Coordinates of C-alpha atoms in Angstrom, one line a residue:
X1 CA -161.5 102.9 -186.4
X2 CA -157.7 102.5 -186.2
X3 CA -156.4 99.5 -184.2
X4 CA -153.0 97.8 -184.0
X5 CA -151.2 94.7 -182.9
X6 CA -147.6 93.4 -183.2
X7 CA -148.2 92.7 -186.9
X8 CA -149.2 96.3 -187.9
X9 CA -152.2 98.6 -188.1
X10 CA -155.8 98.0 -189.2
X11 CA -158.3 100.6 -190.2
X12 CA -161.9 99.4 -190.0
X13 CA -160.6 95.9 -189.9
X14 CA -158.3 96.0 -193.0
X15 CA -154.5 96.3 -193.0
X16 CA -153.0 99.8 -193.2
X17 CA -149.4 100.8 -193.5
X18 CA -149.1 104.4 -192.3
X19 CA -147.0 106.3 -194.9
X20 CA -146.7 109.8 -193.4
X21 CA -144.8 113.0 -194.0
X22 CA -144.3 115.9 -191.7
X23 CA -145.5 119.3 -192.9
X24 CA -146.2 121.9 -190.2
X25 CA -149.1 124.2 -190.8
X26 CA -147.3 127.0 -188.9
X27 CA -144.2 127.0 -191.1
X28 CA -146.1 127.5 -194.4
X29 CA -148.5 130.3 -195.5
X30 CA -152.1 128.9 -195.4
X31 CA -152.6 129.8 -199.0
X32 CA -149.8 127.4 -199.9
X33 CA -151.1 124.4 -197.9
X34 CA -153.0 122.9 -200.9
X35 CA -149.9 122.8 -203.0
X36 CA -147.7 121.3 -200.3
X37 CA -150.3 118.7 -199.2
X38 CA -151.1 117.7 -202.8
X39 CA -147.3 117.2 -203.3
X40 CA -147.2 114.9 -200.3
X41 CA -150.0 112.8 -201.7
X42 CA -148.3 112.8 -205.2
X43 CA -145.2 111.5 -203.5
X44 CA -147.1 108.4 -202.5
X45 CA -147.8 109.3 -198.8
X46 CA -151.2 108.7 -197.3
X47 CA -150.9 110.7 -194.1
X48 CA -149.5 114.1 -193.0
X49 CA -148.1 114.8 -189.5
X50 CA -148.0 118.1 -187.7
X51 CA -147.1 119.5 -184.3
X52 CA -149.1 122.1 -182.5
X53 CA -146.8 124.9 -181.1
X54 CA -148.4 126.0 -177.8
X55 CA -146.5 129.3 -177.7
X56 CA -147.8 130.4 -181.1
X57 CA -151.3 130.0 -180.0
X58 CA -151.0 131.3 -176.4
X59 CA -148.2 134.0 -176.5
X60 CA -149.5 135.5 -173.2
X61 CA -151.4 133.7 -170.6
X62 CA -155.1 133.4 -171.6
X63 CA -154.5 135.2 -174.9
X64 CA -155.3 132.5 -177.5
X65 CA -154.6 133.3 -181.1
X66 CA -154.7 131.8 -184.6
X67 CA -157.0 129.0 -183.5
X68 CA -158.6 128.5 -186.9
X69 CA -155.4 127.4 -188.6
X70 CA -155.0 123.9 -187.3
X71 CA -158.6 122.8 -188.1
X72 CA -158.3 124.5 -191.5
X73 CA -155.1 122.6 -192.2
X74 CA -156.6 119.2 -191.2
X75 CA -159.6 119.9 -193.4
X76 CA -157.3 120.7 -196.4
X77 CA -155.4 117.6 -195.7
X78 CA -158.6 115.6 -196.0
X79 CA -159.5 117.3 -199.2
X80 CA -156.1 116.3 -200.6
X81 CA -156.7 112.7 -199.6
X82 CA -154.5 112.5 -196.5
X83 CA -155.1 111.2 -193.1
X84 CA -153.4 113.1 -190.2
X85 CA -151.3 112.5 -187.1
X86 CA -151.5 115.4 -184.6
X87 CA -148.7 116.0 -182.0
X88 CA -150.0 118.7 -179.5
X89 CA -147.1 118.6 -177.1
X90 CA -147.2 120.5 -174.8
X91 CA -143.5 120.2 -175.6
X92 CA -142.6 119.7 -179.3
X93 CA -138.9 120.4 -179.7
X94 CA -139.1 120.8 -183.6
X95 CA -136.2 123.4 -183.6
X96 CA -139.0 125.8 -182.5
X97 CA -138.5 128.5 -179.9
X98 CA -138.5 127.0 -176.4
X99 CA -139.7 123.7 -177.9
X100 CA -143.2 125.2 -178.1
X101 CA -143.5 126.0 -174.4
X102 CA -144.6 129.6 -173.7
X103 CA -141.8 131.8 -172.3
X104 CA -144.2 133.4 -169.9
X105 CA -144.8 130.0 -168.3
X106 CA -141.3 128.6 -168.2
X107 CA -140.0 131.8 -166.7
X108 CA -142.5 131.2 -163.9
X109 CA -142.0 127.4 -163.3
X110 CA -138.4 127.0 -164.3
X111 CA -137.1 123.5 -164.1
X112 CA -140.6 122.3 -162.9
X113 CA -141.7 122.5 -166.6
X114 CA -142.5 119.1 -168.1
X115 CA -143.3 117.6 -164.7
X116 CA -146.4 117.0 -162.6
X117 CA -146.0 120.4 -160.9
X118 CA -149.5 121.8 -160.2
X119 CA -148.8 125.3 -161.7
X120 CA -147.4 123.8 -164.8
X121 CA -150.2 121.3 -165.2
X122 CA -152.8 123.9 -164.7
X123 CA -151.4 125.9 -167.7
X124 CA -151.1 122.7 -169.8
X125 CA -154.7 121.8 -169.1
X126 CA -156.0 125.3 -170.0
X127 CA -154.1 125.1 -173.3
X128 CA -155.4 121.6 -174.2
X129 CA -158.9 122.6 -173.3
X130 CA -158.8 125.2 -176.0
X131 CA -156.9 123.4 -178.9
X132 CA -158.1 119.8 -178.6
X133 CA -161.8 120.1 -179.5
X134 CA -160.9 120.8 -183.1
X135 CA -158.8 117.6 -183.2
X136 CA -161.4 115.5 -181.4
X137 CA -164.2 116.3 -183.8
X138 CA -161.9 115.4 -186.8
X139 CA -160.9 111.9 -185.6
X140 CA -161.3 109.0 -188.0
X141 CA -163.8 107.3 -185.8
X142 CA -166.0 110.3 -186.2
X143 CA -165.8 110.6 -189.9
X144 CA -162.6 112.8 -190.0
X145 CA -159.0 112.1 -191.0
X146 CA -157.1 112.2 -187.6
X147 CA -155.6 108.7 -187.1
X148 CA -153.5 109.2 -184.0
X149 CA -152.5 111.8 -181.3
X150 CA -149.2 112.0 -179.5
X151 CA -148.6 112.4 -175.8
X152 CA -145.7 114.8 -175.0
X153 CA -142.6 114.4 -177.2
X154 CA -139.4 112.4 -176.7
X155 CA -139.9 112.7 -173.0
X156 CA -137.4 109.9 -172.3
X157 CA -134.7 112.3 -173.5
X158 CA -135.7 114.7 -170.8
X159 CA -137.2 113.3 -167.6
X160 CA -138.8 110.4 -165.7
X161 CA -142.0 111.8 -164.2
X162 CA -144.5 109.0 -165.0
X163 CA -147.3 110.8 -163.2
X164 CA -146.9 113.7 -165.7
X165 CA -147.2 111.5 -168.7
X166 CA -150.2 109.7 -167.2
X167 CA -151.9 113.0 -166.5
X168 CA -151.4 114.1 -170.1
X169 CA -152.7 110.7 -171.5
X170 CA -155.7 110.6 -169.1
X171 CA -156.5 114.3 -169.9
X172 CA -156.5 113.7 -173.7
X173 CA -158.8 110.7 -173.2
X174 CA -161.1 112.8 -171.0
X175 CA -161.3 115.5 -173.6
X176 CA -162.6 112.9 -176.1
X177 CA -159.5 111.5 -177.8
X178 CA -160.5 108.0 -178.8
X179 CA -158.0 107.3 -181.6
X180 CA -154.7 105.6 -180.5
X181 CA -152.5 107.7 -178.2
X182 CA -148.8 107.2 -178.7
X183 CA -145.3 108.3 -177.5
X184 CA -142.1 108.7 -179.5
X185 CA -138.6 108.4 -178.2
X186 CA -135.1 107.4 -179.3
X187 CA -134.5 103.7 -179.8
X188 CA -132.6 103.2 -176.5
X189 CA -133.8 101.2 -173.5
X190 CA -133.6 104.0 -170.9
X191 CA -135.3 106.5 -173.2
X192 CA -138.2 104.1 -174.0
X193 CA -138.5 103.1 -170.4
X194 CA -138.9 106.7 -169.2
X195 CA -140.8 108.1 -172.3
X196 CA -143.5 105.5 -172.9
X197 CA -146.8 105.0 -171.1
X198 CA -148.2 101.6 -170.2
X199 CA -151.2 100.8 -172.5
X200 CA -150.2 103.5 -175.1
X201 CA -148.5 102.8 -178.4
X202 CA -144.7 103.3 -178.3
X203 CA -142.8 104.5 -181.5
X204 CA -139.2 105.4 -182.2
X205 CA -137.3 108.2 -183.9
X206 CA -134.1 107.6 -186.0
X207 CA -132.4 108.4 -189.2
X208 CA -130.7 105.2 -190.1
X209 CA -130.2 101.5 -189.1
X210 CA -133.9 100.7 -188.9
X211 CA -133.4 97.0 -188.1
X212 CA -131.5 97.8 -184.9
X213 CA -134.0 100.5 -183.9
X214 CA -137.0 98.3 -184.4
X215 CA -135.3 95.4 -182.6
X216 CA -134.9 97.7 -179.5
X217 CA -138.6 98.7 -179.8
X218 CA -139.6 95.1 -180.1
X219 CA -137.6 94.2 -176.9
X220 CA -139.4 97.1 -175.1
X221 CA -142.9 96.5 -176.6
X222 CA -143.3 93.1 -178.2
X223 CA -147.0 93.8 -178.6
X224 CA -146.6 97.0 -180.6
X225 CA -146.1 97.3 -184.4
X226 CA -142.8 98.9 -185.7
X227 CA -143.3 102.6 -186.4
X228 CA -140.6 105.2 -187.0
X229 CA -142.4 108.4 -186.0
X230 CA -139.5 110.6 -187.1
X231 CA -137.4 109.3 -190.0
X232 CA -134.8 112.0 -190.3
X233 CA -134.2 112.1 -194.0
X234 CA -132.5 115.5 -193.7
X235 CA -131.4 117.8 -190.9
X236 CA -131.6 121.4 -189.6
X237 CA -129.1 124.2 -189.7
X238 CA -127.6 126.6 -187.2
X239 CA -126.1 130.1 -188.0
X240 CA -122.4 129.7 -188.9
X241 CA -122.7 126.0 -189.7
X242 CA -122.5 124.4 -193.1
X243 CA -125.9 123.4 -194.6
X244 CA -126.8 119.8 -193.8
X245 CA -127.5 117.5 -196.7
X246 CA -128.2 113.8 -197.1
X247 CA -128.0 112.0 -200.4
X248 CA -131.3 110.9 -202.0
X249 CA -129.8 107.4 -202.4
X250 CA -129.0 107.0 -198.7
X251 CA -132.4 108.3 -197.6
X252 CA -134.1 106.0 -200.1
X253 CA -132.2 103.0 -198.9
X254 CA -133.2 103.6 -195.3
X255 CA -136.8 104.1 -196.2
X256 CA -136.8 100.9 -198.2
X257 CA -135.4 99.0 -195.2
X258 CA -138.0 100.6 -192.9
X259 CA -140.8 99.3 -195.1
X260 CA -139.2 95.9 -195.6
X261 CA -139.1 95.5 -191.8
X262 CA -142.8 95.9 -191.7
X263 CA -142.6 99.4 -190.4
X264 CA -144.9 102.4 -190.7
X265 CA -143.1 105.7 -191.2
X266 CA -143.3 109.4 -190.9
X267 CA -140.8 111.3 -193.0
X268 CA -139.3 114.1 -190.9
X269 CA -139.5 116.3 -192.8
X270 CA -141.5 115.9 -196.0
X271 CA -141.7 119.6 -196.3
X272 CA -139.8 121.8 -193.8
X273 CA -141.0 125.4 -194.5
X274 CA -139.8 128.5 -192.7
X275 CA -139.2 129.7 -189.1
X276 CA -140.9 133.0 -189.7
X277 CA -140.3 135.9 -187.4
X278 CA -138.6 135.0 -184.2
X279 CA -139.9 131.4 -184.0
X280 CA -136.6 129.6 -184.7
X281 CA -135.2 127.7 -181.7
X282 CA -131.6 127.0 -180.7
X283 CA -129.4 124.3 -179.2
X284 CA -126.9 124.6 -176.5
X285 CA -123.8 122.4 -176.6
X286 CA -123.9 120.4 -173.4
X287 CA -121.1 117.9 -174.0
X288 CA -121.0 115.3 -175.3
X289 CA -124.1 115.7 -177.3
X290 CA -123.4 118.7 -179.5
X291 CA -120.2 119.6 -181.4
X292 CA -118.9 123.2 -181.4
X293 CA -116.1 122.7 -184.0
X294 CA -117.8 125.2 -186.2
X295 CA -118.6 128.0 -183.7
X296 CA -117.0 129.9 -180.9
X297 CA -120.1 129.6 -178.7
X298 CA -121.9 126.7 -177.2
X299 CA -125.1 128.5 -178.0
X300 CA -126.3 127.5 -181.4
X301 CA -129.3 129.4 -182.8
X302 CA -131.3 127.8 -185.7
X303 CA -131.5 129.6 -189.0
X304 CA -134.7 131.1 -190.4
X305 CA -135.0 128.5 -193.1
X306 CA -136.4 125.1 -192.1
X307 CA -135.5 123.6 -195.5
X308 CA -134.2 120.5 -193.6
X309 CA -132.9 119.1 -197.0
X310 CA -136.4 117.7 -197.2
X311 CA -138.0 116.1 -200.3
X312 CA -139.9 119.3 -200.9
X313 CA -137.6 122.3 -200.4
X314 CA -138.5 125.5 -198.5
X315 CA -140.8 126.8 -201.3
X316 CA -142.4 123.5 -202.1
X317 CA -140.3 122.5 -205.1
X318 CA -139.7 118.7 -205.5
X319 CA -136.0 117.8 -205.1
X320 CA -134.1 114.7 -206.3
X321 CA -134.8 113.3 -202.9
X322 CA -138.5 113.6 -203.6
X323 CA -138.2 111.5 -206.7
X324 CA -136.0 108.9 -204.9
X325 CA -138.5 108.5 -202.1
X326 CA -141.5 108.5 -204.4
X327 CA -139.9 105.6 -206.3
X328 CA -139.6 103.6 -203.1
X329 CA -143.2 104.3 -202.1
X330 CA -144.4 103.4 -205.5
X331 CA -142.5 100.1 -205.3
X332 CA -144.0 99.3 -202.0
X333 CA -147.6 100.2 -203.1
X334 CA -147.2 97.9 -206.1
X335 CA -146.0 95.0 -204.0
X336 CA -148.4 95.5 -201.0
X337 CA -151.6 97.1 -202.4
X338 CA -153.6 95.7 -199.5
X339 CA -151.6 97.8 -197.0
X340 CA -150.8 100.9 -199.1
X341 CA -154.3 102.3 -198.7
X342 CA -155.3 105.9 -199.3
X343 CA -158.1 108.2 -198.1
X344 CA -158.7 109.0 -201.8
X345 CA -158.2 106.7 -204.7
X346 CA -156.1 108.5 -207.3
X347 CA -153.1 110.7 -206.4
X348 CA -153.2 114.2 -207.8
X349 CA -150.8 115.3 -210.5
X350 CA -147.7 116.9 -208.9
X351 CA -148.6 120.6 -208.5
X352 CA -146.1 123.3 -209.3
X353 CA -145.0 125.9 -206.8
X354 CA -145.6 129.6 -207.3
X355 CA -143.6 131.3 -210.1
X356 CA -140.4 133.1 -209.1
X357 CA -140.0 136.8 -209.5
X358 CA -137.1 138.1 -211.6
X359 CA -134.1 139.4 -209.7
X360 CA -134.0 143.2 -208.9
X361 CA -133.0 145.7 -206.3
X362 CA -135.1 147.7 -203.8
X363 CA -133.5 150.9 -202.8
X364 CA -133.9 152.0 -199.2
X365 CA -135.4 155.5 -199.1
X366 CA -137.2 156.0 -195.7
X367 CA -136.2 155.5 -192.1
X368 CA -137.6 155.3 -188.6
X369 CA -136.0 155.1 -185.2
X370 CA -136.6 152.3 -182.8
X371 CA -139.9 152.7 -181.0
X372 CA -139.4 151.4 -177.4
X373 CA -142.2 151.0 -174.9
X374 CA -142.3 153.2 -171.8
X375 CA -139.1 152.6 -169.7
X376 CA -139.1 150.4 -166.7
X377 CA -136.8 151.3 -163.8
X378 CA -135.4 148.4 -161.8
X379 CA -132.6 147.9 -159.3
X380 CA -131.2 145.1 -161.6
X381 CA -131.7 144.5 -165.4
X382 CA -135.1 142.8 -165.9
X383 CA -135.3 139.9 -168.2
X384 CA -137.5 139.9 -171.4
X385 CA -140.1 137.8 -169.6
X386 CA -140.3 140.2 -166.7
X387 CA -141.0 142.9 -169.2
X388 CA -143.7 140.9 -170.8
X389 CA -141.6 140.4 -174.0
X390 CA -141.4 137.1 -175.8
X391 CA -138.8 138.2 -178.3
X392 CA -137.4 141.4 -179.7
X393 CA -134.9 143.9 -178.3
X394 CA -134.4 145.5 -174.9
X395 CA -132.3 148.6 -174.4
X396 CA -130.7 148.6 -170.9
X397 CA -129.1 151.8 -169.6
X398 CA -127.0 152.0 -166.5
X399 CA -124.4 154.5 -165.0
X400 CA -121.0 153.7 -163.6
X401 CA -120.7 155.4 -160.2
X402 CA -118.0 158.1 -159.6
X403 CA -116.6 160.8 -161.8
X404 CA -114.1 160.7 -164.6
X405 CA -110.4 161.4 -163.7
X406 CA -109.5 165.0 -164.2
X407 CA -107.5 165.7 -167.4
X408 CA -103.8 166.1 -166.9
X409 CA -102.9 169.8 -167.1
X410 CA -100.6 170.9 -169.9
X411 CA -98.1 172.5 -167.5
X412 CA -95.4 170.4 -166.0
X413 CA -95.2 169.9 -162.2
X414 CA -92.2 172.2 -162.1
X415 CA -94.4 175.1 -163.3
X416 CA -97.0 174.6 -160.6
X417 CA -97.4 177.3 -158.0
X418 CA -95.7 176.7 -154.7
X419 CA -97.9 174.8 -152.3
X420 CA -100.2 173.3 -154.9
X421 CA -98.3 170.1 -155.5
X422 CA -100.4 167.9 -153.3
X423 CA -102.1 165.0 -155.1
X424 CA -105.7 165.5 -156.2
X425 CA -108.5 163.6 -154.4
X426 CA -108.6 159.9 -155.4
X427 CA -110.9 159.3 -158.3
X428 CA -112.2 156.0 -159.6
X429 CA -110.2 154.9 -162.7
X430 CA -111.4 152.7 -165.6
X431 CA -112.2 149.1 -164.8
X432 CA -113.4 146.0 -166.8
X433 CA -117.1 145.8 -167.6
X434 CA -118.7 142.4 -167.4
X435 CA -122.1 141.4 -168.6
X436 CA -123.2 138.2 -166.9
X437 CA -125.8 135.9 -168.3
X438 CA -126.1 137.6 -171.7
X439 CA -128.8 136.0 -173.8
X440 CA -128.1 136.4 -176.6
X441 CA -126.3 139.2 -178.4
X442 CA -125.8 142.9 -177.5
X443 CA -124.4 146.1 -178.9
X444 CA -122.6 148.2 -176.3
X445 CA -122.4 151.9 -176.2
X446 CA -120.3 153.9 -173.7
X447 CA -121.3 157.6 -173.4
X448 CA -123.1 157.3 -176.8
X449 CA -120.2 155.7 -178.6
X450 CA -120.6 152.2 -180.1
X451 CA -117.6 150.3 -178.7
X452 CA -118.3 146.5 -179.0
X453 CA -120.7 143.7 -179.9
X454 CA -121.1 141.0 -177.3
X455 CA -122.2 137.5 -178.1
X456 CA -123.4 134.8 -175.7
X457 CA -120.7 132.3 -174.9
X458 CA -117.9 134.1 -176.8
X459 CA -115.0 135.5 -174.8
X460 CA -114.2 139.0 -176.1
X461 CA -111.4 141.5 -175.3
X462 CA -111.7 143.0 -171.8
X463 CA -113.7 146.3 -171.9
X464 CA -112.2 149.1 -169.9
X465 CA -115.0 151.5 -168.9
X466 CA -114.3 154.7 -166.9
X467 CA -116.0 155.9 -163.8
X468 CA -119.0 158.1 -164.4
X469 CA -119.7 156.5 -167.8
X470 CA -123.2 155.8 -169.2
X471 CA -123.5 152.2 -170.3
X472 CA -126.1 151.3 -172.9
X473 CA -126.7 147.7 -174.0
X474 CA -129.2 146.8 -176.8
X475 CA -129.8 143.1 -176.3
X476 CA -131.4 140.8 -178.9
X477 CA -132.9 137.3 -178.3
X478 CA -131.8 134.8 -180.9
X479 CA -134.3 132.0 -180.0
X480 CA -134.8 130.0 -176.9
X481 CA -133.2 126.6 -176.6
X482 CA -135.6 123.9 -177.8
X483 CA -133.8 120.7 -176.7
X484 CA -131.9 119.6 -173.6
X485 CA -131.5 121.0 -170.1
X486 CA -131.6 124.6 -171.1
X487 CA -135.2 124.5 -172.4
X488 CA -137.1 127.2 -170.5
X489 CA -134.3 129.7 -170.4
X490 CA -135.0 133.4 -169.9
X491 CA -133.7 136.1 -172.2
X492 CA -132.0 139.5 -171.8
X493 CA -129.4 140.2 -169.1
X494 CA -130.1 137.3 -166.8
X495 CA -127.2 137.9 -164.4
X496 CA -126.1 141.5 -164.1
X497 CA -123.6 144.1 -165.2
X498 CA -120.4 144.5 -163.2
X499 CA -117.8 147.2 -163.2
X500 CA -114.8 145.3 -161.8
X501 CA -116.4 143.4 -158.9
X502 CA -119.2 145.9 -158.3
X503 CA -122.7 145.3 -159.7
X504 CA -124.2 148.3 -161.5
X505 CA -127.7 149.0 -160.0
X506 CA -130.4 151.4 -161.1
X507 CA -131.3 150.1 -164.5
X508 CA -133.6 151.7 -167.1
X509 CA -135.0 149.1 -169.5
X510 CA -137.0 149.7 -172.7
X511 CA -138.6 146.9 -174.6
X512 CA -138.7 147.1 -178.4
X513 CA -141.3 144.8 -180.0
X514 CA -140.7 143.5 -183.5
X515 CA -144.2 142.0 -184.2
X516 CA -145.9 145.2 -185.2
X517 CA -144.4 148.0 -187.2
X518 CA -147.6 149.9 -187.9
X519 CA -146.7 152.7 -185.4
X520 CA -143.4 153.6 -186.9
X521 CA -142.9 157.1 -188.4
X522 CA -140.8 156.8 -191.5
X523 CA -139.1 159.9 -192.8
X524 CA -136.8 160.5 -195.9
X525 CA -133.7 161.2 -193.8
X526 CA -132.2 158.6 -191.5
X527 CA -132.1 159.4 -187.8
X528 CA -128.7 160.1 -186.3
X529 CA -129.0 157.1 -184.0
X530 CA -128.4 153.6 -185.1
X531 CA -129.8 151.0 -185.3
X532 CA -133.0 152.2 -187.0
X533 CA -135.5 150.8 -189.4
X534 CA -135.1 151.3 -193.1
X535 CA -137.7 150.8 -195.8
X536 CA -138.0 150.6 -199.6
X537 CA -140.8 150.1 -202.0
X538 CA -141.2 147.2 -204.4
X539 CA -143.7 147.8 -207.2
X540 CA -145.1 144.6 -208.8
X541 CA -147.4 144.0 -211.8
X542 CA -147.7 140.3 -210.8
X543 CA -146.7 138.4 -207.7
X544 CA -144.6 135.3 -207.1
X545 CA -142.2 133.7 -204.7
X546 CA -138.8 135.4 -204.2
X547 CA -135.7 135.3 -201.9
X548 CA -134.5 138.5 -200.2
X549 CA -130.9 139.3 -199.4
X550 CA -129.3 142.3 -197.7
X551 CA -125.9 143.0 -199.4
X552 CA -123.5 144.4 -196.9
X553 CA -125.7 143.7 -193.9
X554 CA -124.2 141.9 -190.9
X555 CA -127.3 140.7 -189.0
X556 CA -130.8 141.9 -188.5
X557 CA -134.5 141.3 -189.4
X558 CA -136.6 141.7 -192.6
X559 CA -140.4 142.4 -193.0
X560 CA -142.6 142.3 -196.1
X561 CA -145.8 144.4 -196.0
X562 CA -145.5 144.3 -192.2
X563 CA -145.1 140.5 -192.0
X564 CA -141.9 139.5 -190.1
X565 CA -140.0 137.2 -192.4
X566 CA -137.2 136.5 -189.9
X567 CA -133.6 137.0 -189.1
X568 CA -130.7 137.3 -191.5
X569 CA -127.0 136.8 -190.6
X570 CA -123.8 137.1 -192.5
X571 CA -122.5 134.0 -190.9
X572 CA -124.7 131.8 -193.2
X573 CA -125.3 129.2 -194.3
X574 CA -128.5 131.0 -195.2
X575 CA -127.9 134.2 -197.1
X576 CA -131.4 134.8 -198.5
X577 CA -134.8 134.7 -196.8
X578 CA -137.7 133.0 -198.5
X579 CA -140.6 135.3 -199.2
X580 CA -143.8 133.4 -200.1
X581 CA -146.0 134.7 -202.9
X582 CA -149.1 135.4 -200.6
X583 CA -147.2 138.0 -198.7
X584 CA -146.8 140.2 -201.9
X585 CA -149.5 142.1 -203.7
X586 CA -149.8 143.8 -207.1
X587 CA -148.8 147.4 -206.9
X588 CA -146.6 148.8 -204.1
X589 CA -145.0 146.5 -201.5
X590 CA -143.0 147.7 -198.5
X591 CA -139.8 145.9 -197.6
X592 CA -138.4 146.9 -194.2
X593 CA -135.1 146.0 -192.6
X594 CA -133.6 146.5 -189.2
X595 CA -129.8 146.2 -189.4
X596 CA -128.4 145.5 -185.9
X597 CA -124.7 145.2 -186.9
X598 CA -122.4 148.1 -187.7
X599 CA -123.5 148.3 -191.4
X600 CA -125.8 150.6 -193.2
X601 CA -127.3 148.6 -196.1
X602 CA -128.6 150.8 -199.0
X603 CA -130.5 148.1 -201.0
X604 CA -132.4 144.9 -200.6
X605 CA -132.0 142.4 -203.4
X606 CA -134.6 140.0 -204.8
X607 CA -132.9 136.8 -205.9
X608 CA -134.2 133.8 -207.8
X609 CA -132.8 130.9 -205.7
X610 CA -132.3 129.9 -202.1
X611 CA -128.7 130.3 -201.0
X612 CA -127.8 127.7 -198.4
X613 CA -124.0 127.3 -198.2

């Protein structure tokens, strides 16, 4: 049984320093978990930490999926000699879409999310009823490896509803959680005051200056041991932003100081992995917290890679930071063998990641048009959530009232027959088109002609649109905000479309899902309309990891054998998408792209290294 006091943790009565590393089961292919977890143990860690993303497991209300993954991951961690820390949310942040909250729920409750609102709590309780039994039966006091369970996540950075936190804590206990419950917040007085729960362990999150952070925690909770639940040894990236790095020496120095201060620690991240599909979150620059020096928009979507400049890179390869942190952990274990305890005695040899495929090109040779669902007709543009769409595309079609001005006749007015020089009836001329509440990017067609690309938060040139024109907008979601007051935002056209001051009503909306390509009809000739899907074949005699690039592509999506790898974007810093070995097979493999810019890529390249600029 795990207990604690101000001096530290004790497991079954003996001292234990928790040396944890974050590795999320949902950001790595299950067949790669053994290698990643064994590498954590080889680094000198004794625990692995993972979140549970609610929206992954309940994408629609009552539709629970992929429930075997968490227990399988915890069991594999035990086989690799690791205890576990589980953080079930319901909010997780994690640079994950909507901070893990389901879009169908936040669209309904709005700013009542993360409060004691009855509708919100009913959904939370239904979720926890489903996911927590697998955690409860694997607790360390029942012979399993789960040491601790978190209540919410950094709640002090969001709100002050103490009844909400107490409901979560009491509910977890009622469901059988008997290991220590804890909260985690920034090391500031007001964050700890609002985010912690009386009687529950309080921990802090930071990247440097551990002495000051632990001193603030001690002032707030003198009876609790020092624990850095998120030691940010790297950082995440946004599209258009330079890749974040932190030197191994600086990260190692902070880790050494955490341990010297008597602290337990969770490396965030030990292995970052990948934001597959459309799971990447976003930030919104609400001053003064986020800088926009590197982008024209306050909306900052996260990249597909969650490399995080972690000790293990995106494909599980040890980096120089891995060696630097392993040296610090080995030094601590040698000096404090009574605290550096492990679930298994001997660490494994450091396992190698999968082999890399040789570079080559895949030529695109078949094509399929977009396959939207049946159209929905609405007076105003419906949001993604109103269409039952978590992510993907929506094509909105509207018509500007009136008729086009008549063409000017070639004859001069002097040649007009007598009596016909009266002015024609007034006709509505062109006026500026405005798309309000665009979330997040759209291609605009006027009468079938592509005229512009619109981006959330970016002021473009005024768009003059004539009366009588047909307006088409293909809108793409780039990830819901995962941190701050914009969490819970809806997607699509959330305001309206105006022609001058007049709203355009009578909208046709067609949702395009990107999670299942099985119904597409690929043909050898490209359809006349763009965008469209394009596919090529990759024959393989043996499989391995690879990185995919789309030369000449502006922005879009990639799939491998029907699995949605994620988004690509010419803005960088990520110019290749990691493709794990388990997604490939010997023989023929289908590589599919959807280019949403104004390009027409002809090839997809396999490259032998990640490219993070």
